Amino acid sequence: MNQKDPSASAGSEHYIEEARRSLKARAEAMRRARRLRFDTIAVHGLYTVDEALDHNHGAIMEPTVLSSAQAYRDSDEMELALGYKIPTWCYTRIHNPTLGFLEDKLALLETYGSDIKAGCCVYSSGMAAIGNTVDALLALPGTKPPNFVSACQLYGGSYQLFDARMKRERGVDVRMVIDTSNIDEWRRNIDKNTRFLYGEMPSNPGLAFFDVAAVAALAHEHGIPFVIDSTIASPALLRPILHGADVVIHSATKVMSCSGLGMAGAVIARMPITSNIPNDELKADFALYLKRYPQREQGGCLHPFQATMTLADLRTLRARVDNWSQTAMAVARFLEKHPGVLAVNYLGLESYPLHEVAKKYLWLVDAEHDQNYGKPVNRYTHMMSFRVKGGAEGTRKAFDRLNLIWRATDLGRVKTVATIPAISTHLLQGEEAREKADVPADLVRLSVGAEHPDDIVADLEQALSAAK
Ligand SMILES: Cc1ncc(COP(=O)(O)O)c(C=O)c1O
């Protein structure tokens, strides 16, 4: 790095003026990006030709900034940066330019099809994103101990976070809704100390689904935000912010990073969120608040190399979600007719009780502008679960015979993966909680990947012949 002449300090005004210009250019780039189609945003985000030529040697891919920290030109710039008076990334635990490209892209994709503004804060995993969000919404001052109301059908890790860590270890009043399609059950649990409503949709592995607009409206009636984990649907099928949600959480480890090389999480929050917390900064831009304070001090930051891998996988999100959803539909239809299968939970099956509400919300983005479709098209995700005849033992027998399909606690992968949630993802929450969340011992979760459907079906066929 060049030695600086100490007498040549550019001065605070210069840096503030430079920041003004860069924020203006960024707002203009955002405006331009908002006019693009979903696929184009997924490919480019805010990384433009001008940006590449000005700052990245013309490289057509976003820079992976592998550096723990950013250098400043002088003490004026350092002070302004660390006081958040000018845009900066400082230190990779606080921010990093590669993370910025991922955050801009995710905020644009989650608000696609609307004028709603949102911010994004990425994390080292989905659980870090959930933990930080919930903590931030509970932590602020209030006269009475706060509570929150959550759907009971959750990914096992989220359930454990709420039940074991928050409720039993810290005494937080966590109120679980068993029947999420019953709006009165949500309503009954809310009081003046409720800080937020929380849901997961479609839920993993039970495929619970509810009327997101109705729950968001209920939250807003009480002046509180609705937080939703939308990992399984992804913005290619559902953008909950457009239906009133305040905060969307993703385990970006899953379909967004489908190659399966690492972990990532994301929080995307509308600006502003509805909240009864007396903190204007938190309400105005919740994602930025998370980044500047709780994440900075709790340290769940994403590695820039992982951000690059997630950026790469995201470019093909819509096409993959479309293709895998169609394969999942074919597999679900096969399972539905199979004599060795007791029940299939797949949102696309007309026989599934939540099909109608899923049909209302799950639409392949831009199908009406797609040369293959030219009209709106429903798609129902890559995830299903099914119950095998022969109880827990028969289920394990069939599961152990899978050849092509991987036995692993994973999903949203380019490879088809299966697990038995009762002995894996939902093992720690215990029998009673599994019963409430409808996770029986004979349930198999299947996440369909990019293989040909014939081969997935053939593997299931031979495996199920063992269950009888
Ligand atoms: C719906 C859902 N949310 C959150 C998580 C947690 O994400 P991560 O594994 O990235 O921490 C998972 C993981 O399986 C999940 O399925």
Short mmCIF file of C-alpha atoms and ligand atoms in Angstrom, two decimals:
data_model
loop_
_atom_site.label_atom_id
_atom_site.label_comp_id
_atom_site.label_asym_id
_atom_site.label_seq_id
_atom_site.Cartn_x
_atom_site.Cartn_y
_atom_site.Cartn_z
CA MET A 1 0.00 0.00 0.00
CA ASN A 2 1.21 3.51 -0.77
CA GLN A 3 2.65 5.64 1.99
CA LYS A 4 0.44 8.72 2.34
CA ASP A 5 1.63 12.25 2.73
CA PRO A 6 0.00 13.18 6.09
CA SER A 7 -0.47 16.79 4.99
CA ALA A 8 -2.55 15.62 2.00
CA SER A 9 -5.62 14.45 3.97
CA ALA A 10 -8.71 14.76 1.78
CA GLY A 11 -10.84 15.87 4.76
CA SER A 12 -14.27 14.75 6.00
CA GLU A 13 -16.22 16.83 3.51
CA HIS A 14 -14.51 15.12 0.60
CA TYR A 15 -15.45 11.66 1.90
CA ILE A 16 -19.03 12.68 2.61
CA GLU A 17 -19.35 14.08 -0.90
CA GLU A 18 -17.86 10.88 -2.36
CA ALA A 19 -20.34 8.83 -0.27
CA ARG A 20 -23.24 10.95 -1.56
CA ARG A 21 -22.21 10.24 -5.15
CA SER A 22 -21.80 6.53 -4.54
CA LEU A 23 -25.20 6.26 -2.77
CA LYS A 24 -26.83 8.12 -5.67
CA ALA A 25 -25.22 5.76 -8.20
CA ARG A 26 -26.34 2.78 -6.15
CA ALA A 27 -29.94 4.04 -5.96
CA GLU A 28 -29.89 4.49 -9.73
CA ALA A 29 -28.50 0.95 -10.25
CA MET A 30 -31.32 -0.35 -7.98
CA ARG A 31 -33.92 1.50 -10.02
CA ARG A 32 -32.54 0.02 -13.24
CA ALA A 33 -32.37 -3.49 -11.77
CA ARG A 34 -36.00 -3.26 -10.66
CA ARG A 35 -37.05 -2.96 -14.29
CA LEU A 36 -35.44 -6.32 -15.17
CA ARG A 37 -37.06 -9.77 -15.15
CA PHE A 38 -36.45 -12.22 -12.29
CA ASP A 39 -33.95 -14.37 -14.23
CA THR A 40 -31.92 -11.32 -15.24
CA ILE A 41 -31.75 -10.10 -11.64
CA ALA A 42 -30.75 -13.61 -10.52
CA VAL A 43 -27.91 -13.56 -13.06
CA HIS A 44 -26.66 -9.98 -12.59
CA GLY A 45 -27.99 -8.47 -9.36
CA LEU A 46 -26.39 -5.05 -8.95
CA TYR A 47 -23.05 -6.11 -10.46
CA THR A 48 -23.01 -4.20 -13.72
CA VAL A 49 -20.56 -3.72 -16.61
CA ASP A 50 -19.74 -0.23 -15.27
CA GLU A 51 -19.08 -1.60 -11.81
CA ALA A 52 -16.79 -4.29 -13.28
CA LEU A 53 -14.86 -1.83 -15.44
CA ASP A 54 -14.52 0.77 -12.66
CA HIS A 55 -13.70 -1.53 -9.75
CA ASN A 56 -12.93 -5.10 -10.81
CA HIS A 57 -10.58 -5.17 -13.81
CA GLY A 58 -13.56 -5.79 -16.10
CA ALA A 59 -14.12 -9.27 -14.61
CA ILE A 60 -17.59 -10.48 -15.60
CA MET A 61 -18.16 -12.22 -12.24
CA GLU A 62 -18.49 -10.44 -8.90
CA PRO A 63 -15.21 -10.07 -6.98
CA THR A 64 -14.61 -12.46 -4.08
CA VAL A 65 -13.00 -10.11 -1.59
CA LEU A 66 -10.93 -12.47 0.52
CA SER A 67 -9.69 -10.02 3.10
CA SER A 68 -10.43 -9.71 6.79
CA ALA A 69 -10.41 -5.91 6.68
CA GLN A 70 -10.58 -2.75 4.61
CA ALA A 71 -7.85 -0.10 4.69
CA TYR A 72 -8.71 3.61 4.97
CA ARG A 73 -6.95 6.48 3.30
CA ASP A 74 -6.59 8.47 6.53
CA SER A 75 -8.03 8.95 10.03
CA ASP A 76 -10.91 11.12 8.74
CA GLU A 77 -12.14 8.35 6.48
CA MET A 78 -11.68 5.77 9.24
CA GLU A 79 -13.71 7.78 11.76
CA LEU A 80 -16.53 8.44 9.31
CA ALA A 81 -16.60 4.78 8.29
CA LEU A 82 -16.64 3.34 11.79
CA GLY A 83 -19.33 5.82 12.79
CA TYR A 84 -21.43 4.57 9.81
CA LYS A 85 -21.41 8.07 8.32
CA ILE A 86 -20.18 6.82 4.93
CA PRO A 87 -20.69 3.45 3.19
CA THR A 88 -17.97 1.06 4.28
CA TRP A 89 -17.32 -2.57 4.86
CA CYS A 90 -14.59 -2.19 7.53
CA TYR A 91 -14.06 -5.74 8.61
CA THR A 92 -15.57 -8.92 7.20
CA ARG A 93 -17.50 -9.68 10.41
CA ILE A 94 -19.28 -6.34 9.87
CA HIS A 95 -19.58 -6.43 6.08
CA ASN A 96 -17.72 -7.34 2.89
CA PRO A 97 -18.29 -6.28 -0.73
CA THR A 98 -19.00 -9.85 -1.92
CA LEU A 99 -21.67 -10.21 0.75
CA GLY A 100 -23.09 -6.90 -0.48
CA PHE A 101 -23.62 -8.30 -3.99
CA LEU A 102 -25.47 -11.29 -2.54
CA GLU A 103 -27.58 -9.10 -0.24
CA ASP A 104 -28.62 -6.75 -3.05
CA LYS A 105 -29.59 -9.67 -5.26
CA LEU A 106 -31.66 -11.38 -2.54
CA ALA A 107 -33.46 -8.15 -1.61
CA LEU A 108 -34.33 -7.58 -5.28
CA LEU A 109 -35.54 -11.16 -5.81
CA GLU A 110 -37.70 -11.20 -2.66
CA THR A 111 -39.48 -7.98 -3.67
CA TYR A 112 -39.69 -8.80 -7.39
CA GLY A 113 -43.00 -7.78 -8.91
CA SER A 114 -43.57 -4.89 -6.49
CA ASP A 115 -42.31 -1.41 -5.59
CA ILE A 116 -41.65 -2.48 -2.02
CA LYS A 117 -38.17 -1.65 -0.73
CA ALA A 118 -36.30 -4.22 1.35
CA GLY A 119 -32.89 -4.74 2.88
CA CYS A 120 -30.98 -7.97 3.38
CA CYS A 121 -28.44 -9.25 5.88
CA VAL A 122 -26.73 -12.56 5.10
CA TYR A 123 -25.51 -15.00 7.73
CA SER A 124 -23.25 -18.01 8.13
CA SER A 125 -26.29 -20.34 8.21
CA GLY A 126 -30.07 -20.35 8.26
CA MET A 127 -30.07 -20.95 12.02
CA ALA A 128 -27.82 -17.91 12.58
CA ALA A 129 -30.33 -15.84 10.59
CA ILE A 130 -33.28 -17.16 12.64
CA GLY A 131 -31.48 -16.82 15.98
CA ASN A 132 -30.36 -13.25 15.34
CA THR A 133 -33.79 -12.14 14.10
CA VAL A 134 -35.67 -13.59 17.03
CA ASP A 135 -33.12 -12.28 19.54
CA ALA A 136 -33.24 -8.78 18.10
CA LEU A 137 -37.03 -8.67 18.22
CA LEU A 138 -37.12 -9.86 21.83
CA ALA A 139 -34.13 -8.08 23.28
CA LEU A 140 -35.21 -4.49 23.41
CA PRO A 141 -36.58 -2.79 26.49
CA GLY A 142 -40.19 -3.27 27.47
CA THR A 143 -41.93 -3.12 30.80
CA LYS A 144 -43.25 -6.70 30.71
CA PRO A 145 -41.43 -9.88 29.64
CA PRO A 146 -42.08 -10.22 25.91
CA ASN A 147 -43.58 -13.25 24.20
CA PHE A 148 -43.89 -14.42 20.62
CA VAL A 149 -46.33 -16.64 18.78
CA SER A 150 -45.00 -19.30 16.41
CA ALA A 151 -46.34 -22.02 14.16
CA CYS A 152 -45.64 -25.41 15.71
CA GLN A 153 -44.72 -27.03 12.38
CA LEU A 154 -41.10 -25.98 12.05
CA TYR A 155 -37.76 -27.35 10.93
CA GLY A 156 -36.37 -29.35 13.92
CA GLY A 157 -33.52 -26.88 14.54
CA SER A 158 -35.94 -23.94 14.73
CA TYR A 159 -38.21 -25.88 17.05
CA GLN A 160 -35.28 -26.68 19.33
CA LEU A 161 -34.14 -23.05 19.28
CA PHE A 162 -37.59 -21.86 20.34
CA ASP A 163 -38.47 -24.66 22.77
CA ALA A 164 -35.17 -25.83 24.32
CA ARG A 165 -32.95 -22.74 24.07
CA MET A 166 -35.45 -19.89 24.41
CA LYS A 167 -38.35 -21.31 26.40
CA ARG A 168 -36.77 -23.88 28.70
CA GLU A 169 -33.29 -22.37 29.15
CA ARG A 170 -34.13 -18.66 29.07
CA GLY A 171 -37.76 -18.64 30.17
CA VAL A 172 -39.05 -16.85 27.07
CA ASP A 173 -42.81 -17.18 26.68
CA VAL A 174 -43.01 -19.00 23.32
CA ARG A 175 -46.60 -19.66 22.28
CA MET A 176 -47.08 -22.42 19.71
CA VAL A 177 -49.96 -22.54 17.23
CA ILE A 178 -50.88 -26.13 16.36
CA ASP A 179 -53.42 -25.55 13.58
CA THR A 180 -51.83 -22.74 11.56
CA SER A 181 -54.77 -22.57 9.16
CA ASN A 182 -56.99 -21.48 12.08
CA ILE A 183 -56.56 -17.71 12.31
CA ASP A 184 -58.39 -17.66 15.66
CA GLU A 185 -55.72 -19.86 17.19
CA TRP A 186 -53.09 -17.30 16.16
CA ARG A 187 -55.28 -14.47 17.48
CA ARG A 188 -55.97 -16.15 20.86
CA ASN A 189 -52.24 -16.30 21.59
CA ILE A 190 -51.51 -12.61 21.01
CA ASP A 191 -51.50 -10.04 23.80
CA LYS A 192 -49.97 -6.60 24.33
CA ASN A 193 -46.55 -8.10 25.15
CA THR A 194 -46.35 -10.11 21.93
CA ARG A 195 -43.39 -8.94 19.86
CA PHE A 196 -43.94 -10.88 16.60
CA LEU A 197 -45.64 -13.79 14.82
CA TYR A 198 -43.43 -16.48 13.28
CA GLY A 199 -44.21 -19.12 10.65
CA GLU A 200 -42.52 -21.52 8.26
CA MET A 201 -44.14 -22.25 4.93
CA PRO A 202 -44.15 -24.83 3.43
CA SER A 203 -42.96 -26.39 6.66
CA ASN A 204 -40.19 -28.96 6.80
CA PRO A 205 -41.06 -31.84 6.76
CA GLY A 206 -44.84 -31.67 7.34
CA LEU A 207 -45.71 -29.41 4.36
CA ALA A 208 -47.91 -27.18 6.51
CA PHE A 209 -49.18 -24.17 4.56
CA PHE A 210 -51.42 -21.32 5.64
CA ASP A 211 -52.89 -18.06 4.45
CA VAL A 212 -49.84 -15.79 4.73
CA ALA A 213 -51.82 -12.61 3.92
CA ALA A 214 -54.32 -13.32 6.72
CA VAL A 215 -51.58 -13.95 9.32
CA ALA A 216 -49.66 -10.84 8.21
CA ALA A 217 -52.85 -8.76 8.49
CA LEU A 218 -53.46 -10.15 11.98
CA ALA A 219 -49.91 -9.21 13.02
CA HIS A 220 -50.36 -5.68 11.70
CA GLU A 221 -53.72 -5.33 13.51
CA HIS A 222 -51.64 -5.73 16.69
CA GLY A 223 -48.80 -3.47 15.51
CA ILE A 224 -46.28 -6.32 15.32
CA PRO A 225 -44.27 -7.91 12.48
CA PHE A 226 -44.86 -11.22 10.78
CA VAL A 227 -41.63 -13.20 10.30
CA ILE A 228 -41.65 -16.13 7.90
CA ASP A 229 -39.13 -18.81 6.99
CA SER A 230 -39.64 -19.23 3.25
CA THR A 231 -36.67 -21.53 2.60
CA ILE A 232 -38.51 -24.30 0.75
CA ALA A 233 -40.50 -22.12 -1.67
CA SER A 234 -37.72 -19.64 -2.47
CA PRO A 235 -38.59 -16.35 -4.21
CA ALA A 236 -39.01 -18.29 -7.48
CA LEU A 237 -42.39 -19.52 -6.12
CA LEU A 238 -43.39 -17.26 -3.24
CA ARG A 239 -42.43 -13.77 -2.14
CA PRO A 240 -44.16 -13.38 1.27
CA ILE A 241 -43.30 -9.67 1.52
CA LEU A 242 -45.70 -9.06 -1.38
CA HIS A 243 -48.45 -10.64 0.75
CA GLY A 244 -47.72 -8.47 3.80
CA ALA A 245 -44.89 -10.29 5.62
CA ASP A 246 -42.33 -8.01 7.25
CA VAL A 247 -39.32 -10.29 7.51
CA VAL A 248 -38.41 -13.29 5.33
CA ILE A 249 -35.76 -15.78 6.44
CA HIS A 250 -33.91 -18.29 4.28
CA SER A 251 -31.64 -21.15 4.92
CA ALA A 252 -29.73 -20.17 1.78
CA THR A 253 -27.85 -23.44 2.32
CA LYS A 254 -30.73 -25.13 0.50
CA VAL A 255 -32.16 -24.50 -2.98
CA MET A 256 -30.31 -21.17 -3.25
CA SER A 257 -26.95 -22.97 -2.83
CA CYS A 258 -28.07 -26.20 -4.48
CA SER A 259 -24.57 -27.50 -5.31
CA GLY A 260 -24.24 -28.48 -1.66
CA LEU A 261 -20.78 -27.08 -1.03
CA GLY A 262 -21.52 -25.04 2.10
CA MET A 263 -23.90 -23.12 4.36
CA ALA A 264 -25.58 -19.71 4.22
CA GLY A 265 -28.52 -17.83 5.70
CA ALA A 266 -30.37 -14.62 4.90
CA VAL A 267 -32.84 -12.18 6.42
CA ILE A 268 -34.75 -9.95 4.02
CA ALA A 269 -36.86 -7.25 5.67
CA ARG A 270 -39.26 -4.73 4.18
CA MET A 271 -38.52 -1.09 4.89
CA PRO A 272 -40.02 -0.23 7.32
CA ILE A 273 -41.29 -3.18 9.36
CA THR A 274 -44.30 -2.91 11.65
CA SER A 275 -43.17 -3.24 15.26
CA ASN A 276 -44.17 -2.23 18.80
CA ILE A 277 -40.51 -1.83 19.79
CA PRO A 278 -39.60 1.81 20.48
CA ASN A 279 -36.52 1.89 18.21
CA ASP A 280 -36.77 3.89 15.00
CA GLU A 281 -33.57 2.48 13.51
CA LEU A 282 -34.78 -1.09 13.96
CA LYS A 283 -38.13 -0.31 12.35
CA ALA A 284 -36.82 1.75 9.43
CA ASP A 285 -34.36 -0.84 8.06
CA PHE A 286 -34.38 -4.03 10.11
CA ALA A 287 -31.78 -5.83 7.94
CA LEU A 288 -29.31 -2.96 8.27
CA TYR A 289 -29.99 -2.82 12.01
CA LEU A 290 -29.14 -6.54 12.29
CA LYS A 291 -25.94 -6.03 10.32
CA ARG A 292 -24.77 -2.97 12.22
CA TYR A 293 -25.47 -4.21 15.73
CA PRO A 294 -26.51 -7.79 16.67
CA GLN A 295 -24.64 -9.55 13.86
CA ARG A 296 -21.57 -7.39 14.30
CA GLU A 297 -21.34 -8.31 17.96
CA GLN A 298 -22.65 -11.89 17.82
CA GLY A 299 -20.49 -12.77 14.85
CA GLY A 300 -22.55 -15.06 12.61
CA CYS A 301 -21.08 -13.55 9.44
CA LEU A 302 -20.97 -15.36 6.10
CA HIS A 303 -17.61 -16.14 4.50
CA PRO A 304 -17.11 -14.21 1.20
CA PHE A 305 -16.13 -17.40 -0.61
CA GLN A 306 -19.48 -18.95 0.32
CA ALA A 307 -21.22 -15.78 -0.86
CA THR A 308 -19.58 -16.30 -4.25
CA MET A 309 -20.78 -19.91 -4.39
CA THR A 310 -24.32 -18.88 -3.46
CA LEU A 311 -24.26 -16.08 -6.06
CA ALA A 312 -23.28 -18.68 -8.67
CA ASP A 313 -26.07 -21.13 -7.79
CA LEU A 314 -28.68 -18.38 -7.57
CA ARG A 315 -28.27 -17.51 -11.25
CA THR A 316 -30.32 -20.56 -12.28
CA LEU A 317 -32.83 -20.53 -9.41
CA ARG A 318 -36.06 -20.15 -11.38
CA ALA A 319 -35.30 -22.80 -14.02
CA ARG A 320 -34.20 -25.30 -11.37
CA VAL A 321 -37.18 -24.72 -9.13
CA ASP A 322 -39.46 -25.19 -12.14
CA ASN A 323 -37.77 -28.39 -13.27
CA TRP A 324 -37.43 -29.95 -9.80
CA SER A 325 -41.03 -29.10 -8.95
CA GLN A 326 -42.21 -30.91 -12.07
CA THR A 327 -40.08 -33.93 -11.17
CA ALA A 328 -41.42 -33.81 -7.60
CA MET A 329 -44.98 -33.79 -8.98
CA ALA A 330 -44.26 -36.93 -11.06
CA VAL A 331 -42.69 -38.67 -8.04
CA ALA A 332 -45.60 -37.67 -5.77
CA ARG A 333 -48.10 -39.07 -8.27
CA PHE A 334 -46.15 -42.35 -8.35
CA LEU A 335 -46.04 -42.55 -4.55
CA GLU A 336 -49.74 -41.69 -4.24
CA LYS A 337 -50.66 -44.81 -6.24
CA HIS A 338 -48.12 -47.13 -4.65
CA PRO A 339 -49.70 -49.85 -2.45
CA GLY A 340 -46.79 -49.65 0.01
CA VAL A 341 -47.43 -45.97 0.78
CA LEU A 342 -49.90 -44.87 3.43
CA ALA A 343 -50.07 -41.16 2.61
CA VAL A 344 -48.22 -38.54 0.57
CA ASN A 345 -47.81 -34.94 1.70
CA TYR A 346 -47.21 -32.91 -1.43
CA LEU A 347 -48.76 -29.51 -1.96
CA GLY A 348 -49.30 -30.22 -5.66
CA LEU A 349 -51.55 -33.25 -5.15
CA GLU A 350 -55.25 -32.42 -5.39
CA SER A 351 -55.83 -34.97 -2.59
CA TYR A 352 -53.58 -33.05 -0.16
CA PRO A 353 -55.80 -31.06 2.24
CA LEU A 354 -53.72 -27.86 1.87
CA HIS A 355 -53.60 -28.00 -1.93
CA GLU A 356 -56.12 -25.19 -2.43
CA VAL A 357 -54.35 -22.65 -0.21
CA ALA A 358 -50.98 -23.62 -1.75
CA LYS A 359 -52.48 -23.14 -5.20
CA LYS A 360 -53.45 -19.62 -4.24
CA TYR A 361 -49.86 -18.68 -3.33
CA LEU A 362 -47.32 -20.86 -5.16
CA TRP A 363 -46.76 -19.50 -8.67
CA LEU A 364 -43.68 -19.91 -10.82
CA VAL A 365 -42.39 -16.37 -11.14
CA ASP A 366 -42.59 -14.92 -14.68
CA ALA A 367 -44.27 -18.02 -16.16
CA GLU A 368 -46.48 -15.58 -18.10
CA HIS A 369 -43.32 -14.17 -19.75
CA ASP A 370 -41.79 -17.60 -20.38
CA GLN A 371 -41.76 -18.86 -23.96
CA ASN A 372 -42.69 -22.37 -22.73
CA TYR A 373 -45.77 -21.27 -20.80
CA GLY A 374 -47.01 -17.79 -21.69
CA LYS A 375 -49.46 -17.89 -18.73
CA PRO A 376 -49.37 -18.17 -14.93
CA VAL A 377 -48.32 -21.65 -13.77
CA ASN A 378 -48.47 -23.18 -10.29
CA ARG A 379 -45.44 -25.08 -9.03
CA TYR A 380 -45.30 -26.83 -5.67
CA THR A 381 -41.60 -27.06 -4.71
CA HIS A 382 -39.06 -29.88 -4.65
CA MET A 383 -40.02 -31.19 -1.20
CA MET A 384 -42.53 -33.82 -0.12
CA SER A 385 -42.93 -36.33 2.65
CA PHE A 386 -44.68 -39.69 2.68
CA ARG A 387 -45.63 -42.41 5.15
CA VAL A 388 -44.65 -46.00 4.45
CA LYS A 389 -46.90 -48.95 5.33
CA GLY A 390 -45.34 -51.30 7.88
CA GLY A 391 -44.71 -48.72 10.63
CA ALA A 392 -41.33 -47.43 11.75
CA GLU A 393 -39.66 -50.75 11.01
CA GLY A 394 -41.03 -51.07 7.47
CA THR A 395 -40.06 -47.46 6.82
CA ARG A 396 -36.46 -48.05 7.91
CA LYS A 397 -36.28 -51.19 5.78
CA ALA A 398 -37.36 -49.30 2.66
CA PHE A 399 -35.13 -46.35 3.50
CA ASP A 400 -32.08 -48.61 3.95
CA ARG A 401 -32.60 -50.06 0.46
CA LEU A 402 -32.35 -46.72 -1.34
CA ASN A 403 -29.53 -46.92 -3.87
CA LEU A 404 -29.53 -43.79 -5.99
CA ILE A 405 -31.22 -41.51 -3.46
CA TRP A 406 -28.89 -40.32 -0.69
CA ARG A 407 -29.73 -40.94 2.97
CA ALA A 408 -28.85 -37.55 4.49
CA THR A 409 -30.37 -34.71 6.52
CA ASP A 410 -30.29 -32.28 3.66
CA LEU A 411 -32.62 -30.77 1.09
CA GLY A 412 -32.82 -28.33 -1.82
CA ARG A 413 -29.93 -30.19 -3.33
CA VAL A 414 -29.08 -30.93 -6.98
CA LYS A 415 -29.10 -34.59 -5.83
CA THR A 416 -32.22 -36.28 -4.52
CA VAL A 417 -31.94 -36.77 -0.77
CA ALA A 418 -34.16 -38.58 1.76
CA THR A 419 -34.33 -38.66 5.53
CA ILE A 420 -36.56 -40.05 8.27
CA PRO A 421 -37.17 -36.86 10.32
CA ALA A 422 -38.17 -38.70 13.52
CA ILE A 423 -34.66 -40.21 13.78
CA SER A 424 -32.76 -37.24 12.39
CA THR A 425 -33.85 -33.59 12.07
CA HIS A 426 -36.66 -33.98 14.64
CA LEU A 427 -35.03 -36.54 16.94
CA LEU A 428 -34.08 -34.13 19.74
CA GLN A 429 -37.52 -32.54 20.13
CA GLY A 430 -39.00 -35.77 21.56
CA GLU A 431 -42.10 -37.86 20.95
CA GLU A 432 -44.70 -35.44 22.31
CA ALA A 433 -43.45 -32.46 20.28
CA ARG A 434 -43.17 -34.63 17.17
CA GLU A 435 -46.79 -35.65 17.64
CA LYS A 436 -47.89 -31.99 17.89
CA ALA A 437 -45.89 -31.08 14.79
CA ASP A 438 -47.19 -34.19 12.99
CA VAL A 439 -43.85 -35.94 12.44
CA PRO A 440 -44.64 -39.67 12.82
CA ALA A 441 -41.95 -42.39 12.91
CA ASP A 442 -42.98 -43.76 9.50
CA LEU A 443 -42.54 -40.43 7.71
CA VAL A 444 -39.87 -40.07 5.01
CA ARG A 445 -38.90 -36.62 3.74
CA LEU A 446 -37.85 -36.53 0.13
CA SER A 447 -36.13 -33.60 -1.55
CA VAL A 448 -36.13 -34.07 -5.28
CA GLY A 449 -33.08 -33.00 -7.31
CA ALA A 450 -32.05 -32.74 -10.93
CA GLU A 451 -31.97 -36.45 -11.84
CA HIS A 452 -34.41 -37.82 -14.40
CA PRO A 453 -37.75 -38.63 -12.70
CA ASP A 454 -37.69 -42.21 -14.11
CA ASP A 455 -34.56 -43.00 -12.14
CA ILE A 456 -35.89 -41.51 -8.90
CA VAL A 457 -39.13 -43.46 -9.29
CA ALA A 458 -37.25 -46.71 -10.09
CA ASP A 459 -35.16 -46.35 -6.92
CA LEU A 460 -38.24 -45.71 -4.78
CA GLU A 461 -40.04 -48.64 -6.41
CA GLN A 462 -37.30 -51.14 -5.57
CA ALA A 463 -36.88 -49.71 -2.06
CA LEU A 464 -40.61 -49.84 -1.26
CA SER A 465 -40.81 -53.47 -2.30
CA ALA A 466 -38.79 -54.18 0.89
CA ALA A 467 -41.32 -52.53 3.20
CA LYS A 468 -44.08 -55.09 2.75
C1 LIG B 1 -36.96 -24.60 6.67
C2 LIG B 1 -35.58 -24.52 7.26
N1 LIG B 1 -35.22 -23.41 7.93
C3 LIG B 1 -34.00 -23.28 8.48
C4 LIG B 1 -33.08 -24.30 8.41
C5 LIG B 1 -31.73 -24.12 9.04
O1 LIG B 1 -30.82 -23.72 8.09
P1 LIG B 1 -29.23 -24.04 8.14
O2 LIG B 1 -29.09 -25.51 8.08
O3 LIG B 1 -28.70 -23.31 6.95
O4 LIG B 1 -28.74 -23.46 9.43
C6 LIG B 1 -33.40 -25.48 7.72
C7 LIG B 1 -32.42 -26.57 7.63
O5 LIG B 1 -32.75 -27.68 7.22
C8 LIG B 1 -34.69 -25.58 7.13
O6 LIG B 1 -35.07 -26.68 6.46
#
